[in-house]
Structure formats: C-alpha cells, structure tokens
Amino acid sequence: MAQLSQRVIDGVYRARERFPHHAALVYLGTSFSYEALVRLIERFAAALHHLGVRKDHKVMLYLPNTPQFVVAYLGAQLVGGVPVTVSPIHTPSELRYMLDDSGAETIVCMDVNYRYVREAFPGSPLRRIVVTTYVDLLPRYKKVLGFLLDKVPRGRFERRDDVHRFATLLGHSPPRPPRVDVDSARQLCGIVYTGGTTGFPKGCAFTHAGMVSFVDEIQQVGEGHIGRGRDTMVLANPLFHQLAQGMLLGMVLNRGNTAVLMPIPETDAILDAVARHRAALLVASPTLYRRILENERLDQYSLDSLRFCWSGGEMLPAEVFNRWKKTVGRPVYQVYGSAEVGFIAMSPLDREPSPTRVGRPLPSRKTRVADPETLRPVPRGEPGELWVTSEFISKEYWNKPDETRKAYVEVDGEIWYRTNDIVFIDDNGELGYVDRRADIIQHRGFWVSCSEIEAVLQAHPSVVGSCVVGVPDAKLGERIKAIVVLKEDARGVGGPELIGWCRDRLDPHKVPQYVEFRDMLPRSRVGKLLRREIRDEERRKVVPKKTEPS
C-alpha cells in the first residue's frame, strides 16, 4: 500500500534511478529516456513556478497524447499545482465552463486549438497561456521534414505578454524547480471531469495519496505478469481520461517500461506501432477494438508480440471480445471505473477473462450492491446498484453541492458513491456488469439491459453500431426500440431481418419492437455512446402536444 508521504512523481524518480537510459516514452519515432523525461519535467516545473504557479493553483491541460502532456502533468504537480485534464477537442463554450468551474489560471494548449482558448479567455480566471506544437520536442530534422512535407498540423497564435511558448520556457528555465513540500493526504494532484453523459461535466478531485494508492494497486495486478524495464505499451486511449493516466503510471512509468503515445487514434498507426515496437501491452477503447478488427489491412501487421490487451471507458461487447480473441489470439481484459473514484476493478491476469465480468475490486475499494430504491443490500449474486467507498477517494464533486447530494449517500457512518451501474457479484468475487441504471428498460415487468441487446445487434455481420432505448408505453411500461448503423457495404438489410436475428438469440421479452436506421450515433469526447440524447429524443416524440384553446 502507498506511503502517504509519497507524491505521484516519486515512482517516476525511482524508475529513473533504476533505468535512466531506458525509453520512458516513444512519440512519432522519437524516444525519451527516463533521464531525459525527468529533466524535461523539472525544467517545465521551474518555468511554471517562474510564471507564478504556486501550491494549489490549477493548470489546465488541453492537450492530445504527446510528451508535453506527461511533462506538464507531472511538472505542475512538482511545484504543488493541480493539473486539470480536459479533452483537446472541447469547444470554447465547454472550455469556458470548465475554466470557470475549476478556477484554472494557467492553460497548456496546442497551437491548433489556441483560437478556442483565446475565445474562452475574456472574463475567465485565466492569466496565462502556454502554447505548444505537435513537434516541439522532436529533433530539428524531423520538424523541418514534417513542415516541408506538410505533415504537421499548424495553428497560429499571438505574441502577447500572457502567451508563452512551451519550447521557449524549457530553454530558458532553471534546471530544477524549488522544492515544494506537500501533505500528500490532503494535497490535490489532479482534477478530472466526467464525460458529461449524465448532464454537465463535473470535476472529480484526487489527492497524491489517493493516486499513489491506486497506482500501487494497478502495479499489484500486473505483478508477475508485466515486466520491469522491458515491456512496451501502445497507449491509444486519451491521456485526459483516468483510464490512460492510471495505466501509464501503474503499468509503465512506475515499472520502468515504455509507452508509445498515439496523438491520433488511427487504426493503421496503432497496428504499425504494435508491430514496429513489438509491443506486449495495448490499451484501447471498445470502439477502437472494433475499428481495428474492421481494418482491411489487419492481416498485414504482426501482432504476435501482444500479451495483454485492456479495454475501459465502457463495456466491451461480447461480439468484439470474441472476435479479438479469435483474430489476435489474445483476450481483452477489462478495466472498470469512473471519474469519481478512478479504477474500481480490474480483470485478474492469471486467468481467462469473461466478457460479462469487469474484474475484481481493487483492495482499497470497498463495494456494496444495493437496491436502488430501498438502498438495502441485495443478496450475493443478485443485481443491484454498485456503491463504492474508500479512504483515498473524494466524497464530493468539485464546487457541486447539489450534484454531490444526488450521487453520494451516507450509510453506517461511511459516504458511498452511487455509480448508477447495475451489477452483481459472482462466486469468484468478480463484478458482473448488467447496465447503467438509466439504461435498464422496464418492459412487461422485466428488467431489460440495453447493452445486452446492442451486443446481439452488433454481432450481425452488417451492423457497425447500435443504440437501444425504451420508449414510454402505458400498457407495456416501455417499448424497446433499436437505432442501428449499418456498414457502408451493407445491402438489403432491414428491420424484420434484425428483429428475427434478435429473436433467435434473446429471450422473447428482450426482442426490439422497432428498428430505425441512421448514419451515425452520438458519442462523448471519450467515445462513449450518448444513449441519453437518443432516449430524450424518443421520449419527446411521445409527449402529448398541447392543444390551443378555441
């Protein structure tokens, strides 16, 4: 278990001492050793301190998967700052909301999204902008070649007193920042925002002790299976999300391993990175696993080096799980959690994972499965809402007392986070995932999981995506409707065929009554299906129209 005096960066320092010349990061073909990475972190930390960043000051990271993200994340922490990680594709209005909510005075952004930052700047808490480019930390010859071949995205930014270049700061800063002592049990190490799938994004804060604790537990899951100083991970999930942050720290940087950062999650680039670097580890989303399997050039890449593949962010469909195992010869292990509590559970690596299990809870995560209406525990093996608590997690949302009261409940002297997920605990102590509580349809007196029906639909050879929602019905409770996206080359596939496909594979009360076809489905910044948007849209259709008075 973590020592409460530790900081998040201390694990990286230990890896630097043991593997100074081993590659910590690989980015666009350039390697950064542990020694070089620590130097960059310390220089950037010194630069932030010179700019006025002090203890508890918020530093927003509006960046894709680049070395600059890692340098800024750990550099801000080194001077007592609190990195606030957000999606690099947020719009100015979304960005402004999170700037105001977090109180961030500093933002680190790419030149290509500087315009959005400048639009959100007036009236916000921001006092300074640090601008970087995709090639700031690459050798000069690569920069020149990239610009000559027009391979580097470029954006314009102004020369102002409140705008600073990332590369210039590194070149002019002292080699080391001043020492800032922190109480790791109280000092925040970061704020992560929820994906906004259940309303406005909410800030979730973590202390150094909390982050170190769960990074240690991630390492424990990998013990005996993941090497030290020898394994390479291809990291395709976005670093602003906690899944990628936890896996980067727990399976790579605290173990002296190597992470290949993918700035853009393009399937050929991911496959090439696995083959080129003989990667043993892969972290991707369910959507990315599906896209990789549908890549027409998949058989041209050697993936035999892979030993462990992880998925998180949303439930991996059984159809994708089975196809990956058959095609690649390796299963996909689950990482289950939320922005509010970080990782809750991980699949054990010493056994074959099940597509319907999301893993065993981490030791510090105390779990409870309760009836969502009565709040009483349900018998083992029966479904109910998952609650989580731990001494290391926050018991509230950042600046959101009303939302905190809805999501957290005090029982038996402990404050529990209500995940809103319906799960059960099997005989092996693993969590079996049913669905989000909001995504359970009440049909003919039965609980019906939207995800289960979607998985069956997506197993059809012509279906690339699906979304199932309940439509209010006075007699049945809710009718089941499926929204389906077909593959581009699909021909002659209609609603009756898909309903028949479901009828052959599902219980009668789970078969959709309606099928609608669309070109695309709404997704969040991290690729999660925004079922809420479609559900609200369908429910608006059945609201009786008001008649005008005669």
mmCIF file of N, CA and C in Angstrom, residues 344-412:
data_model
loop_
_atom_site.group_PDB
_atom_site.id
_atom_site.type_symbol
_atom_site.label_atom_id
_atom_site.label_comp_id
_atom_site.label_asym_id
_atom_site.label_seq_id
_atom_site.Cartn_x
_atom_site.Cartn_y
_atom_site.Cartn_z
ATOM 1 N N ILE A 344 -12.171 1.034 -10.236
ATOM 2 C CA ILE A 344 -12.898 0.279 -9.223
ATOM 3 C C ILE A 344 -12.449 -1.176 -9.241
ATOM 4 N N ALA A 345 -12.323 -1.742 -10.441
ATOM 5 C CA ALA A 345 -11.982 -3.157 -10.576
ATOM 6 C C ALA A 345 -11.162 -3.386 -11.838
ATOM 7 N N MET A 346 -10.382 -4.466 -11.835
ATOM 8 C CA MET A 346 -9.613 -4.883 -12.999
ATOM 9 C C MET A 346 -9.689 -6.402 -13.120
ATOM 10 N N SER A 347 -9.669 -6.891 -14.356
ATOM 11 C CA SER A 347 -9.646 -8.332 -14.572
ATOM 12 C C SER A 347 -8.345 -8.917 -14.042
ATOM 13 N N PRO A 348 -8.393 -9.998 -13.259
ATOM 14 C CA PRO A 348 -7.149 -10.671 -12.863
ATOM 15 C C PRO A 348 -6.424 -11.192 -14.101
ATOM 16 N N LEU A 349 -5.097 -11.111 -14.099
ATOM 17 C CA LEU A 349 -4.317 -11.509 -15.267
ATOM 18 C C LEU A 349 -3.896 -12.975 -15.239
ATOM 19 N N ASP A 350 -4.249 -13.680 -14.171
ATOM 20 C CA ASP A 350 -3.829 -15.080 -14.068
ATOM 21 C C ASP A 350 -4.896 -16.056 -14.546
ATOM 22 N N ARG A 351 -5.936 -15.535 -15.188
ATOM 23 C CA ARG A 351 -6.995 -16.398 -15.693
ATOM 24 C C ARG A 351 -7.639 -15.774 -16.929
ATOM 25 N N GLU A 352 -8.347 -16.589 -17.681
ATOM 26 C CA GLU A 352 -9.036 -16.105 -18.877
ATOM 27 C C GLU A 352 -10.184 -15.183 -18.453
ATOM 28 N N PRO A 353 -10.230 -13.953 -18.982
ATOM 29 C CA PRO A 353 -11.317 -13.048 -18.588
ATOM 30 C C PRO A 353 -12.631 -13.434 -19.257
ATOM 31 N N SER A 354 -13.717 -13.003 -18.655
ATOM 32 C CA SER A 354 -15.050 -13.215 -19.219
ATOM 33 C C SER A 354 -15.563 -11.900 -19.785
ATOM 34 N N PRO A 355 -16.247 -11.923 -20.931
ATOM 35 C CA PRO A 355 -16.762 -10.668 -21.493
ATOM 36 C C PRO A 355 -17.855 -10.035 -20.650
ATOM 37 N N THR A 356 -18.448 -10.795 -19.725
ATOM 38 C CA THR A 356 -19.516 -10.249 -18.890
ATOM 39 C C THR A 356 -19.038 -9.831 -17.507
ATOM 40 N N ARG A 357 -17.732 -9.947 -17.236
ATOM 41 C CA ARG A 357 -17.182 -9.552 -15.950
ATOM 42 C C ARG A 357 -16.232 -8.373 -16.139
ATOM 43 N N VAL A 358 -16.273 -7.437 -15.194
ATOM 44 C CA VAL A 358 -15.416 -6.253 -15.297
ATOM 45 C C VAL A 358 -14.278 -6.292 -14.294
ATOM 46 N N GLY A 359 -14.088 -7.448 -13.644
ATOM 47 C CA GLY A 359 -12.924 -7.612 -12.803
ATOM 48 C C GLY A 359 -13.234 -7.667 -11.324
ATOM 49 N N ARG A 360 -12.163 -7.770 -10.556
ATOM 50 C CA ARG A 360 -12.244 -7.858 -9.097
ATOM 51 C C ARG A 360 -11.911 -6.485 -8.518
ATOM 52 N N PRO A 361 -12.684 -6.019 -7.519
ATOM 53 C CA PRO A 361 -12.413 -4.695 -6.948
ATOM 54 C C PRO A 361 -10.989 -4.583 -6.410
ATOM 55 N N LEU A 362 -10.365 -3.429 -6.590
ATOM 56 C CA LEU A 362 -9.051 -3.172 -6.018
ATOM 57 C C LEU A 362 -9.158 -3.205 -4.490
ATOM 58 N N PRO A 363 -8.074 -3.585 -3.812
ATOM 59 C CA PRO A 363 -8.141 -3.766 -2.354
ATOM 60 C C PRO A 363 -8.666 -2.560 -1.583
ATOM 61 N N SER A 364 -8.351 -1.354 -2.023
ATOM 62 C CA SER A 364 -8.781 -0.173 -1.269
ATOM 63 C C SER A 364 -10.211 0.243 -1.590
ATOM 64 N N ARG A 365 -10.825 -0.385 -2.597
ATOM 65 C CA ARG A 365 -12.191 -0.032 -2.992
ATOM 66 C C ARG A 365 -13.188 -0.956 -2.290
ATOM 67 N N LYS A 366 -13.927 -0.400 -1.360
ATOM 68 C CA LYS A 366 -14.964 -1.160 -0.666
ATOM 69 C C LYS A 366 -16.259 -1.030 -1.458
ATOM 70 N N THR A 367 -16.877 -2.147 -1.790
ATOM 71 C CA THR A 367 -18.059 -2.119 -2.653
ATOM 72 C C THR A 367 -19.283 -2.665 -1.941
ATOM 73 N N ARG A 368 -20.422 -2.231 -2.441
ATOM 74 C CA ARG A 368 -21.709 -2.667 -1.894
ATOM 75 C C ARG A 368 -22.710 -2.686 -3.050
ATOM 76 N N VAL A 369 -23.517 -3.732 -3.145
ATOM 77 C CA VAL A 369 -24.548 -3.829 -4.183
ATOM 78 C C VAL A 369 -25.899 -3.685 -3.497
ATOM 79 N N ALA A 370 -26.642 -2.630 -3.847
ATOM 80 C CA ALA A 370 -27.866 -2.288 -3.124
ATOM 81 C C ALA A 370 -29.039 -2.105 -4.071
ATOM 82 N N ASP A 371 -30.225 -2.284 -3.520
ATOM 83 C CA ASP A 371 -31.445 -1.977 -4.263
ATOM 84 C C ASP A 371 -31.508 -0.465 -4.451
ATOM 85 N N PRO A 372 -31.600 0.018 -5.705
ATOM 86 C CA PRO A 372 -31.542 1.471 -5.919
ATOM 87 C C PRO A 372 -32.725 2.234 -5.333
ATOM 88 N N GLU A 373 -33.823 1.540 -5.021
ATOM 89 C CA GLU A 373 -34.992 2.221 -4.462
ATOM 90 C C GLU A 373 -34.983 2.182 -2.937
ATOM 91 N N THR A 374 -34.763 0.985 -2.353
ATOM 92 C CA THR A 374 -34.793 0.861 -0.895
ATOM 93 C C THR A 374 -33.450 1.166 -0.249
ATOM 94 N N LEU A 375 -32.368 1.143 -1.043
ATOM 95 C CA LEU A 375 -30.985 1.362 -0.591
ATOM 96 C C LEU A 375 -30.486 0.243 0.325
ATOM 97 N N ARG A 376 -31.184 -0.879 0.330
ATOM 98 C CA ARG A 376 -30.757 -2.015 1.145
ATOM 99 C C ARG A 376 -29.898 -2.959 0.318
ATOM 100 N N PRO A 377 -28.890 -3.608 0.956
ATOM 101 C CA PRO A 377 -28.059 -4.558 0.206
ATOM 102 C C PRO A 377 -28.891 -5.698 -0.364
ATOM 103 N N VAL A 378 -28.498 -6.173 -1.552
ATOM 104 C CA VAL A 378 -29.182 -7.310 -2.170
ATOM 105 C C VAL A 378 -28.354 -8.570 -1.911
ATOM 106 N N PRO A 379 -28.970 -9.750 -1.954
ATOM 107 C CA PRO A 379 -28.214 -10.995 -1.747
ATOM 108 C C PRO A 379 -27.119 -11.158 -2.799
ATOM 109 N N ARG A 380 -26.031 -11.805 -2.406
ATOM 110 C CA ARG A 380 -24.915 -12.043 -3.330
ATOM 111 C C ARG A 380 -25.412 -12.776 -4.567
ATOM 112 N N GLY A 381 -24.957 -12.311 -5.720
ATOM 113 C CA GLY A 381 -25.354 -12.928 -6.978
ATOM 114 C C GLY A 381 -26.534 -12.259 -7.644
ATOM 115 N N GLU A 382 -27.280 -11.426 -6.889
ATOM 116 C CA GLU A 382 -28.425 -10.730 -7.472
ATOM 117 C C GLU A 382 -28.015 -9.329 -7.914
ATOM 118 N N PRO A 383 -28.657 -8.801 -8.967
ATOM 119 C CA PRO A 383 -28.276 -7.470 -9.462
ATOM 120 C C PRO A 383 -28.774 -6.341 -8.586
ATOM 121 N N GLY A 384 -27.996 -5.304 -8.532
ATOM 122 C CA GLY A 384 -28.364 -4.098 -7.808
ATOM 123 C C GLY A 384 -27.408 -2.979 -8.188
ATOM 124 N N GLU A 385 -27.581 -1.807 -7.599
ATOM 125 C CA GLU A 385 -26.717 -0.670 -7.903
ATOM 126 C C GLU A 385 -25.406 -0.793 -7.121
ATOM 127 N N LEU A 386 -24.296 -0.556 -7.811
ATOM 128 C CA LEU A 386 -22.989 -0.637 -7.167
ATOM 129 C C LEU A 386 -22.668 0.665 -6.451
ATOM 130 N N TRP A 387 -22.280 0.536 -5.168
ATOM 131 C CA TRP A 387 -21.783 1.666 -4.394
ATOM 132 C C TRP A 387 -20.306 1.414 -4.096
ATOM 133 N N VAL A 388 -19.530 2.486 -4.025
ATOM 134 C CA VAL A 388 -18.100 2.367 -3.778
ATOM 135 C C VAL A 388 -17.671 3.415 -2.750
ATOM 136 N N THR A 389 -16.768 3.017 -1.861
ATOM 137 C CA THR A 389 -16.152 3.981 -0.963
ATOM 138 C C THR A 389 -14.697 3.576 -0.733
ATOM 139 N N SER A 390 -13.908 4.507 -0.275
ATOM 140 C CA SER A 390 -12.505 4.269 0.019
ATOM 141 C C SER A 390 -11.974 5.463 0.790
ATOM 142 N N GLU A 391 -10.994 5.216 1.645
ATOM 143 C CA GLU A 391 -10.384 6.331 2.359
ATOM 144 C C GLU A 391 -9.631 7.260 1.422
ATOM 145 N N PHE A 392 -9.339 6.783 0.196
ATOM 146 C CA PHE A 392 -8.496 7.560 -0.713
ATOM 147 C C PHE A 392 -9.272 8.362 -1.756
ATOM 148 N N ILE A 393 -10.604 8.258 -1.791
ATOM 149 C CA ILE A 393 -11.354 8.967 -2.831
ATOM 150 C C ILE A 393 -12.096 10.156 -2.237
ATOM 151 N N SER A 394 -12.338 11.137 -3.085
ATOM 152 C CA SER A 394 -13.105 12.307 -2.666
ATOM 153 C C SER A 394 -14.554 11.892 -2.438
ATOM 154 N N LYS A 395 -15.222 12.601 -1.543
ATOM 155 C CA LYS A 395 -16.618 12.295 -1.228
ATOM 156 C C LYS A 395 -17.560 13.390 -1.748
ATOM 157 N N GLU A 396 -17.082 14.119 -2.753
ATOM 158 C CA GLU A 396 -17.910 15.192 -3.304
ATOM 159 C C GLU A 396 -17.398 15.592 -4.670
ATOM 160 N N TYR A 397 -18.273 16.244 -5.426
ATOM 161 C CA TYR A 397 -17.866 16.855 -6.686
ATOM 162 C C TYR A 397 -17.277 18.231 -6.401
ATOM 163 N N TRP A 398 -16.405 18.670 -7.278
ATOM 164 C CA TRP A 398 -15.772 19.981 -7.145
ATOM 165 C C TRP A 398 -16.820 21.077 -7.372
ATOM 166 N N ASN A 399 -17.076 21.868 -6.333
ATOM 167 C CA ASN A 399 -17.992 23.014 -6.431
ATOM 168 C C ASN A 399 -19.414 22.637 -6.855
ATOM 169 N N LYS A 400 -19.870 21.423 -6.541
ATOM 170 C CA LYS A 400 -21.194 20.995 -6.988
ATOM 171 C C LYS A 400 -21.954 20.339 -5.822
ATOM 172 N N PRO A 401 -22.414 21.110 -4.846
ATOM 173 C CA PRO A 401 -23.107 20.522 -3.688
ATOM 174 C C PRO A 401 -24.405 19.812 -4.052
ATOM 175 N N ASP A 402 -25.183 20.358 -4.987
ATOM 176 C CA ASP A 402 -26.448 19.720 -5.353
ATOM 177 C C ASP A 402 -26.208 18.368 -6.017
ATOM 178 N N GLU A 403 -25.252 18.318 -6.957
ATOM 179 C CA GLU A 403 -24.935 17.055 -7.622
ATOM 180 C C GLU A 403 -24.315 16.060 -6.647
ATOM 181 N N THR A 404 -23.546 16.573 -5.666
ATOM 182 C CA THR A 404 -22.952 15.700 -4.650
ATOM 183 C C THR A 404 -24.044 14.986 -3.856
ATOM 184 N N ARG A 405 -25.082 15.720 -3.464
ATOM 185 C CA ARG A 405 -26.158 15.109 -2.681
ATOM 186 C C ARG A 405 -26.883 14.015 -3.459
ATOM 187 N N LYS A 406 -26.935 14.143 -4.774
ATOM 188 C CA LYS A 406 -27.611 13.134 -5.586
ATOM 189 C C LYS A 406 -26.768 11.879 -5.776
ATOM 190 N N ALA A 407 -25.456 12.042 -5.818
ATOM 191 C CA ALA A 407 -24.577 10.930 -6.182
ATOM 192 C C ALA A 407 -23.938 10.232 -4.992
ATOM 193 N N TYR A 408 -23.909 10.881 -3.826
ATOM 194 C CA TYR A 408 -23.245 10.306 -2.655
ATOM 195 C C TYR A 408 -24.269 10.111 -1.537
ATOM 196 N N VAL A 409 -24.125 9.008 -0.804
ATOM 197 C CA VAL A 409 -25.063 8.700 0.270
ATOM 198 C C VAL A 409 -24.272 8.232 1.492
ATOM 199 N N GLU A 410 -24.701 8.642 2.674
ATOM 200 C CA GLU A 410 -24.045 8.206 3.905
ATOM 201 C C GLU A 410 -24.832 7.064 4.522
ATOM 202 N N VAL A 411 -24.173 5.928 4.736
ATOM 203 C CA VAL A 411 -24.779 4.749 5.346
ATOM 204 C C VAL A 411 -23.772 4.158 6.330
ATOM 205 N N ASP A 412 -24.242 3.877 7.539
ATOM 206 C CA ASP A 412 -23.386 3.268 8.563
ATOM 207 C C ASP A 412 -22.108 4.069 8.798
#
